Amino acid sequence: MKIAIHGRTFNNDAIPFIQEMFDNLKSRESEILVYKNFSVFLDKVGIKYNNANIYSHHEELEDTDFLFSIGGDGTFLESVSFAGPQQIPLLGINTGRLGFLATTPREKILQAIDSIYKHTYKFEERTLIHLDSDLDLFNGVNFALNEFAILKRDISSMIVVHTYINGEYLNSYWADGLIISTPTGSTGYSLSCGGPLVMPSTNNFIISPVSPHNLNVRPMIVPDSSVLSFEIEARNKNFLISLDSRSKSVPVKTKLTVRREKFKAKIVELEGYNYFQTLRNKLNWGLDLRN
């Protein structure tokens, strides 16, 4: 089995678990690929990864069976950009903090590997959002799992985002920005801006303004079959756009359109996983210090 390992950094208390993961994969004679930047960190903390091959680009992951994301949700989102159109199944191993996406605790890495080799798992496919523009903004990796965002720069004044759905005018958002979120991203940036929680399996996009000037403007749910396009007005010559954790400064006249991506992210769902339980645990639902 060919397995890619993607990560950034982690705390020292996770070292034994990660070393155990590599040792276990070696004992199963897995073919291992390690992300180049991650390999530098592994060398620094003394983890032995058994002469694994190194990759630095998604095109080097051809015929990969699984991609393990080691870290938190930010690392998982970065891993999605490497899994890409090949739809490499993703397993999120949580050595971070929140873990909406990286749902496998580090203590259960070996159980997860065993489940993969025994095929006692299933896949959950998640919708991605795709960006079209008249500029090449993200080197061809123009999709995201959580959201696409349009934002003002630094301490500049608010921007105006003229928004259209399938060519029909919707609204002009006077705000610090606008988020177009997938259902998966409803627990991310959109949630912090007052957006609703949406089940991952629903076929929707969420339009959430960031600090809107008009208080009667609220988040809106639209079908993910919609094509959303934007025209920006700003006092500055540039504004920011982002796809998950990747951001770019672009000129005001840049043409931007988002739609549902043609392919999906394929996430490994292990036995015992429950989305509602994850919500309760991560959002502290039902937690009351009085009880």
CSV table of C-alpha atoms in Angstrom, one decimal:
chain,number,residue,atom,x,y,z
A,1,MET,CA,0.0,0.0,0.0
A,2,LYS,CA,1.3,3.5,-0.9
A,3,ILE,CA,0.7,6.1,1.8
A,4,ALA,CA,1.7,9.8,1.8
A,5,ILE,CA,2.3,11.5,5.1
A,6,HIS,CA,1.6,15.3,5.2
A,7,GLY,CA,2.3,17.6,8.1
A,8,ARG,CA,3.8,20.7,9.5
A,9,THR,CA,4.9,20.6,13.2
A,10,PHE,CA,3.7,19.1,16.4
A,11,ASN,CA,4.5,19.2,20.1
A,12,ASN,CA,7.1,16.9,21.6
A,13,ASP,CA,4.5,14.9,23.5
A,14,ALA,CA,3.2,13.6,20.1
A,15,ILE,CA,6.7,12.3,19.0
A,16,PRO,CA,6.2,8.7,20.4
A,17,PHE,CA,2.9,8.3,18.6
A,18,ILE,CA,4.3,9.5,15.2
A,19,GLN,CA,7.3,7.3,15.5
A,20,GLU,CA,5.0,4.4,16.3
A,21,MET,CA,3.0,5.2,13.2
A,22,PHE,CA,6.1,5.0,10.9
A,23,ASP,CA,7.3,1.8,12.6
A,24,ASN,CA,3.9,0.2,12.1
A,25,LEU,CA,3.8,1.2,8.5
A,26,LYS,CA,7.3,-0.2,7.9
A,27,SER,CA,6.3,-3.5,9.6
A,28,ARG,CA,3.4,-3.8,7.0
A,29,GLU,CA,5.9,-3.0,4.2
A,30,SER,CA,4.0,0.1,3.2
A,31,GLU,CA,5.5,2.4,0.5
A,32,ILE,CA,5.8,5.7,2.3
A,33,LEU,CA,6.1,9.2,0.9
A,34,VAL,CA,6.7,12.2,3.2
A,35,TYR,CA,6.1,15.9,2.4
A,36,LYS,CA,9.4,17.6,1.9
A,37,ASN,CA,8.8,20.4,4.5
A,38,PHE,CA,7.5,17.9,7.0
A,39,SER,CA,10.6,15.7,6.6
A,40,VAL,CA,12.8,18.6,7.7
A,41,PHE,CA,10.8,18.9,10.9
A,42,LEU,CA,10.9,15.1,11.4
A,43,ASP,CA,14.7,15.1,11.1
A,44,LYS,CA,14.9,17.9,13.6
A,45,VAL,CA,12.9,16.1,16.3
A,46,GLY,CA,14.7,12.8,15.6
A,47,ILE,CA,11.9,10.7,14.1
A,48,LYS,CA,13.0,7.9,11.9
A,49,TYR,CA,10.9,7.5,8.8
A,50,ASN,CA,12.6,4.5,7.2
A,51,ASN,CA,14.1,6.0,4.0
A,52,ALA,CA,10.7,7.1,2.7
A,53,ASN,CA,10.5,8.9,-0.6
A,54,ILE,CA,10.0,12.7,-0.5
A,55,TYR,CA,7.3,14.7,-2.3
A,56,SER,CA,6.8,18.4,-2.7
A,57,HIS,CA,4.0,18.6,-5.3
A,58,HIS,CA,0.7,16.9,-5.8
A,59,GLU,CA,1.7,15.5,-9.1
A,60,GLU,CA,4.2,13.3,-7.3
A,61,LEU,CA,1.4,11.5,-5.5
A,62,GLU,CA,0.2,9.5,-8.5
A,63,ASP,CA,-1.2,6.0,-7.5
A,64,THR,CA,-1.1,6.9,-3.8
A,65,ASP,CA,-3.7,4.9,-1.8
A,66,PHE,CA,-4.1,7.2,1.2
A,67,LEU,CA,-2.8,10.5,2.5
A,68,PHE,CA,-2.3,10.9,6.2
A,69,SER,CA,-2.6,14.4,7.5
A,70,ILE,CA,-0.7,14.9,10.8
A,71,GLY,CA,-1.7,18.0,12.7
A,72,GLY,CA,-4.9,20.0,13.1
A,73,ASP,CA,-7.6,21.3,10.7
A,74,GLY,CA,-5.2,23.8,9.0
A,75,THR,CA,-2.9,20.9,8.1
A,76,PHE,CA,-5.8,18.9,6.8
A,77,LEU,CA,-7.0,21.7,4.6
A,78,GLU,CA,-3.5,21.9,3.1
A,79,SER,CA,-3.5,18.2,2.6
A,80,VAL,CA,-6.7,18.5,0.6
A,81,SER,CA,-4.8,20.7,-2.0
A,82,PHE,CA,-2.4,17.8,-2.4
A,83,ALA,CA,-5.0,15.1,-2.7
A,84,GLY,CA,-6.7,17.2,-5.4
A,85,PRO,CA,-8.3,15.8,-8.6
A,86,GLN,CA,-6.8,12.4,-7.8
A,87,GLN,CA,-9.2,12.2,-4.9
A,88,ILE,CA,-6.7,10.5,-2.7
A,89,PRO,CA,-8.5,9.3,0.5
A,90,LEU,CA,-7.6,11.5,3.5
A,91,LEU,CA,-7.1,10.4,7.1
A,92,GLY,CA,-6.8,13.3,9.6
A,93,ILE,CA,-4.7,12.4,12.6
A,94,ASN,CA,-5.2,15.1,15.2
A,95,THR,CA,-2.0,16.4,17.0
A,96,GLY,CA,-3.5,19.9,17.0
A,97,ARG,CA,-6.3,21.6,18.9
A,98,LEU,CA,-9.8,21.7,17.4
A,99,GLY,CA,-10.1,18.7,15.1
A,100,PHE,CA,-13.4,19.1,13.2
A,101,LEU,CA,-11.6,17.5,10.2
A,102,ALA,CA,-8.7,15.8,11.8
A,103,THR,CA,-10.9,13.5,13.9
A,104,THR,CA,-8.5,10.6,14.7
A,105,PRO,CA,-6.8,11.1,18.0
A,106,ARG,CA,-3.0,10.5,18.0
A,107,GLU,CA,-3.6,7.8,20.6
A,108,LYS,CA,-5.6,5.8,18.0
A,109,ILE,CA,-3.2,6.0,15.1
A,110,LEU,CA,-2.4,2.3,15.1
A,111,GLN,CA,-6.1,1.4,15.3
A,112,ALA,CA,-6.7,3.6,12.3
A,113,ILE,CA,-3.9,1.9,10.3
A,114,ASP,CA,-5.3,-1.5,11.2
A,115,SER,CA,-8.8,-0.4,10.1
A,116,ILE,CA,-7.4,0.7,6.7
A,117,TYR,CA,-5.6,-2.6,6.2
A,118,LYS,CA,-8.6,-4.5,7.2
A,119,HIS,CA,-10.9,-2.3,5.1
A,120,THR,CA,-13.2,-1.6,8.1
A,121,TYR,CA,-13.9,2.0,7.1
A,122,LYS,CA,-16.0,4.0,4.7
A,123,PHE,CA,-15.5,7.2,2.6
A,124,GLU,CA,-17.4,10.4,3.1
A,125,GLU,CA,-17.2,12.7,0.1
A,126,ARG,CA,-17.2,16.4,0.7
A,127,THR,CA,-18.0,19.2,-1.7
A,128,LEU,CA,-15.2,21.5,-2.8
A,129,ILE,CA,-15.5,25.1,-4.0
A,130,HIS,CA,-13.8,26.1,-7.2
A,131,LEU,CA,-12.5,29.6,-8.2
A,132,ASP,CA,-12.4,30.9,-11.7
A,133,SER,CA,-10.6,34.2,-12.5
A,134,ASP,CA,-9.0,36.1,-15.3
A,135,LEU,CA,-5.7,35.7,-13.4
A,136,ASP,CA,-3.7,32.6,-12.5
A,137,LEU,CA,-4.0,33.1,-8.7
A,138,PHE,CA,-3.1,29.8,-7.0
A,139,ASN,CA,-0.9,28.0,-9.6
A,140,GLY,CA,-3.8,25.8,-10.7
A,141,VAL,CA,-4.8,24.7,-7.3
A,142,ASN,CA,-7.9,26.8,-7.3
A,143,PHE,CA,-10.2,24.8,-5.1
A,144,ALA,CA,-10.9,24.6,-1.4
A,145,LEU,CA,-12.7,22.4,1.1
A,146,ASN,CA,-13.9,25.1,3.6
A,147,GLU,CA,-14.4,28.4,1.9
A,148,PHE,CA,-13.5,31.1,-0.6
A,149,ALA,CA,-13.2,34.6,1.0
A,150,ILE,CA,-13.0,38.2,-0.3
A,151,LEU,CA,-11.5,40.5,2.3
A,152,LYS,CA,-10.3,44.0,2.8
A,153,ARG,CA,-6.5,44.5,3.3
A,154,ASP,CA,-5.1,45.1,6.8
A,155,ILE,CA,-6.5,48.4,8.3
A,156,SER,CA,-8.0,49.7,5.1
A,157,SER,CA,-11.6,50.9,4.9
A,158,MET,CA,-14.4,48.5,4.1
A,159,ILE,CA,-15.0,47.2,0.6
A,160,VAL,CA,-18.1,46.7,-1.5
A,161,VAL,CA,-18.7,43.3,-2.9
A,162,HIS,CA,-21.4,43.3,-5.7
A,163,THR,CA,-22.6,39.7,-5.8
A,164,TYR,CA,-24.5,37.9,-8.5
A,165,ILE,CA,-26.1,34.4,-8.6
A,166,ASN,CA,-26.3,32.8,-12.0
A,167,GLY,CA,-25.8,36.2,-13.5
A,168,GLU,CA,-28.7,37.8,-11.5
A,169,TYR,CA,-27.9,40.6,-9.1
A,170,LEU,CA,-28.2,39.5,-5.4
A,171,ASN,CA,-26.8,42.3,-3.2
A,172,SER,CA,-24.0,44.7,-2.7
A,173,TYR,CA,-22.2,43.9,0.6
A,174,TRP,CA,-20.6,46.9,2.3
A,175,ALA,CA,-18.4,45.0,4.7
A,176,ASP,CA,-14.9,43.9,5.7
A,177,GLY,CA,-15.4,41.0,3.3
A,178,LEU,CA,-17.6,38.1,2.2
A,179,ILE,CA,-17.2,34.4,2.7
A,180,ILE,CA,-18.6,31.7,0.4
A,181,SER,CA,-18.5,28.5,2.5
A,182,THR,CA,-19.1,24.8,1.8
A,183,PRO,CA,-21.1,22.8,4.3
A,184,THR,CA,-17.8,21.5,5.6
A,185,GLY,CA,-16.7,25.1,6.1
A,186,SER,CA,-19.8,26.0,8.1
A,187,THR,CA,-17.9,25.1,11.3
A,188,GLY,CA,-15.0,27.4,10.3
A,189,TYR,CA,-14.6,31.1,9.4
A,190,SER,CA,-18.3,31.3,8.4
A,191,LEU,CA,-19.4,30.2,11.9
A,192,SER,CA,-17.4,32.9,13.5
A,193,CYS,CA,-19.1,35.5,11.3
A,194,GLY,CA,-22.6,34.3,12.4
A,195,GLY,CA,-23.2,31.7,9.7
A,196,PRO,CA,-25.3,28.6,10.3
A,197,LEU,CA,-24.1,25.1,10.9
A,198,VAL,CA,-24.9,23.0,7.8
A,199,MET,CA,-24.7,19.2,7.6
A,200,PRO,CA,-21.8,18.1,5.4
A,201,SER,CA,-24.0,16.0,3.1
A,202,THR,CA,-26.2,18.9,2.1
A,203,ASN,CA,-25.8,20.5,-1.4
A,204,ASN,CA,-25.4,24.2,-0.4
A,205,PHE,CA,-23.1,27.2,-0.3
A,206,ILE,CA,-23.3,29.7,2.6
A,207,ILE,CA,-22.9,33.4,1.9
A,208,SER,CA,-21.7,35.1,5.0
A,209,PRO,CA,-20.7,38.8,5.2
A,210,VAL,CA,-17.8,39.8,7.4
A,211,SER,CA,-18.7,42.7,9.7
A,212,PRO,CA,-21.3,44.2,7.4
A,213,HIS,CA,-22.1,47.9,7.5
A,214,ASN,CA,-25.8,47.2,7.3
A,215,LEU,CA,-27.0,45.2,10.3
A,216,ASN,CA,-30.0,43.8,8.4
A,217,VAL,CA,-27.7,41.8,6.1
A,218,ARG,CA,-27.6,38.2,7.2
A,219,PRO,CA,-26.0,34.9,6.0
A,220,MET,CA,-27.8,33.2,3.2
A,221,ILE,CA,-27.9,29.6,2.0
A,222,VAL,CA,-28.0,28.9,-1.7
A,223,PRO,CA,-27.8,25.7,-3.8
A,224,ASP,CA,-24.3,24.6,-4.6
A,225,SER,CA,-25.4,24.3,-8.3
A,226,SER,CA,-25.3,28.1,-8.3
A,227,VAL,CA,-22.5,30.1,-10.0
A,228,LEU,CA,-21.5,33.1,-7.9
A,229,SER,CA,-19.7,36.1,-9.4
A,230,PHE,CA,-18.3,39.2,-7.8
A,231,GLU,CA,-17.3,42.8,-8.6
A,232,ILE,CA,-15.3,44.7,-6.0
A,233,GLU,CA,-15.1,48.3,-5.1
A,234,ALA,CA,-12.4,49.5,-2.8
A,235,ARG,CA,-10.5,52.7,-2.0
A,236,ASN,CA,-7.3,50.7,-2.2
A,237,LYS,CA,-6.0,49.3,-5.5
A,238,ASN,CA,-6.0,45.8,-4.1
A,239,PHE,CA,-7.9,43.4,-1.8
A,240,LEU,CA,-7.4,39.9,-0.5
A,241,ILE,CA,-8.9,36.6,-1.6
A,242,SER,CA,-8.3,33.3,0.1
A,243,LEU,CA,-9.0,29.6,-0.6
A,244,ASP,CA,-8.9,28.0,2.9
A,245,SER,CA,-5.5,28.8,4.3
A,246,ARG,CA,-4.0,30.2,1.1
A,247,SER,CA,-4.4,33.9,0.4
A,248,LYS,CA,-3.5,36.4,-2.4
A,249,SER,CA,-3.6,40.1,-2.9
A,250,VAL,CA,-5.3,41.0,-6.2
A,251,PRO,CA,-6.2,44.1,-8.1
A,252,VAL,CA,-9.7,45.6,-7.7
A,253,LYS,CA,-10.6,44.9,-11.3
A,254,THR,CA,-10.0,41.1,-11.0
A,255,LYS,CA,-12.8,39.0,-12.2
A,256,LEU,CA,-13.9,36.3,-9.7
A,257,THR,CA,-16.4,33.5,-10.0
A,258,VAL,CA,-17.0,30.5,-7.8
A,259,ARG,CA,-18.9,27.2,-8.3
A,260,ARG,CA,-18.9,23.7,-7.1
A,261,GLU,CA,-15.8,21.8,-8.0
A,262,LYS,CA,-16.1,18.8,-10.4
A,263,PHE,CA,-14.4,16.4,-8.0
A,264,LYS,CA,-14.8,16.0,-4.2
A,265,ALA,CA,-12.6,15.4,-1.2
A,266,LYS,CA,-12.7,11.8,-0.1
A,267,ILE,CA,-12.4,11.6,3.7
A,268,VAL,CA,-11.8,8.3,5.5
A,269,GLU,CA,-14.5,7.7,8.1
A,270,LEU,CA,-13.5,5.1,10.7
A,271,GLU,CA,-15.9,2.9,12.7
A,272,GLY,CA,-17.4,4.7,15.6
A,273,TYR,CA,-17.2,8.2,14.1
A,274,ASN,CA,-20.3,10.3,14.7
A,275,TYR,CA,-20.6,13.9,13.2
A,276,PHE,CA,-23.0,15.0,15.9
A,277,GLN,CA,-20.7,13.8,18.7
A,278,THR,CA,-17.9,15.8,17.1
A,279,LEU,CA,-20.1,18.9,17.1
A,280,ARG,CA,-21.0,18.3,20.8
A,281,ASN,CA,-17.4,17.8,21.8
A,282,LYS,CA,-15.8,20.7,19.8
A,283,LEU,CA,-18.5,23.2,20.5
A,284,ASN,CA,-19.1,22.2,24.1
A,285,TRP,CA,-22.8,21.7,23.5
A,286,GLY,CA,-24.7,20.8,26.7
A,287,LEU,CA,-21.7,21.9,28.9
A,288,ASP,CA,-23.0,24.0,31.8
A,289,LEU,CA,-20.8,24.6,34.9
A,290,ARG,CA,-23.9,24.8,37.0
A,291,ASN,CA,-24.6,21.1,36.4
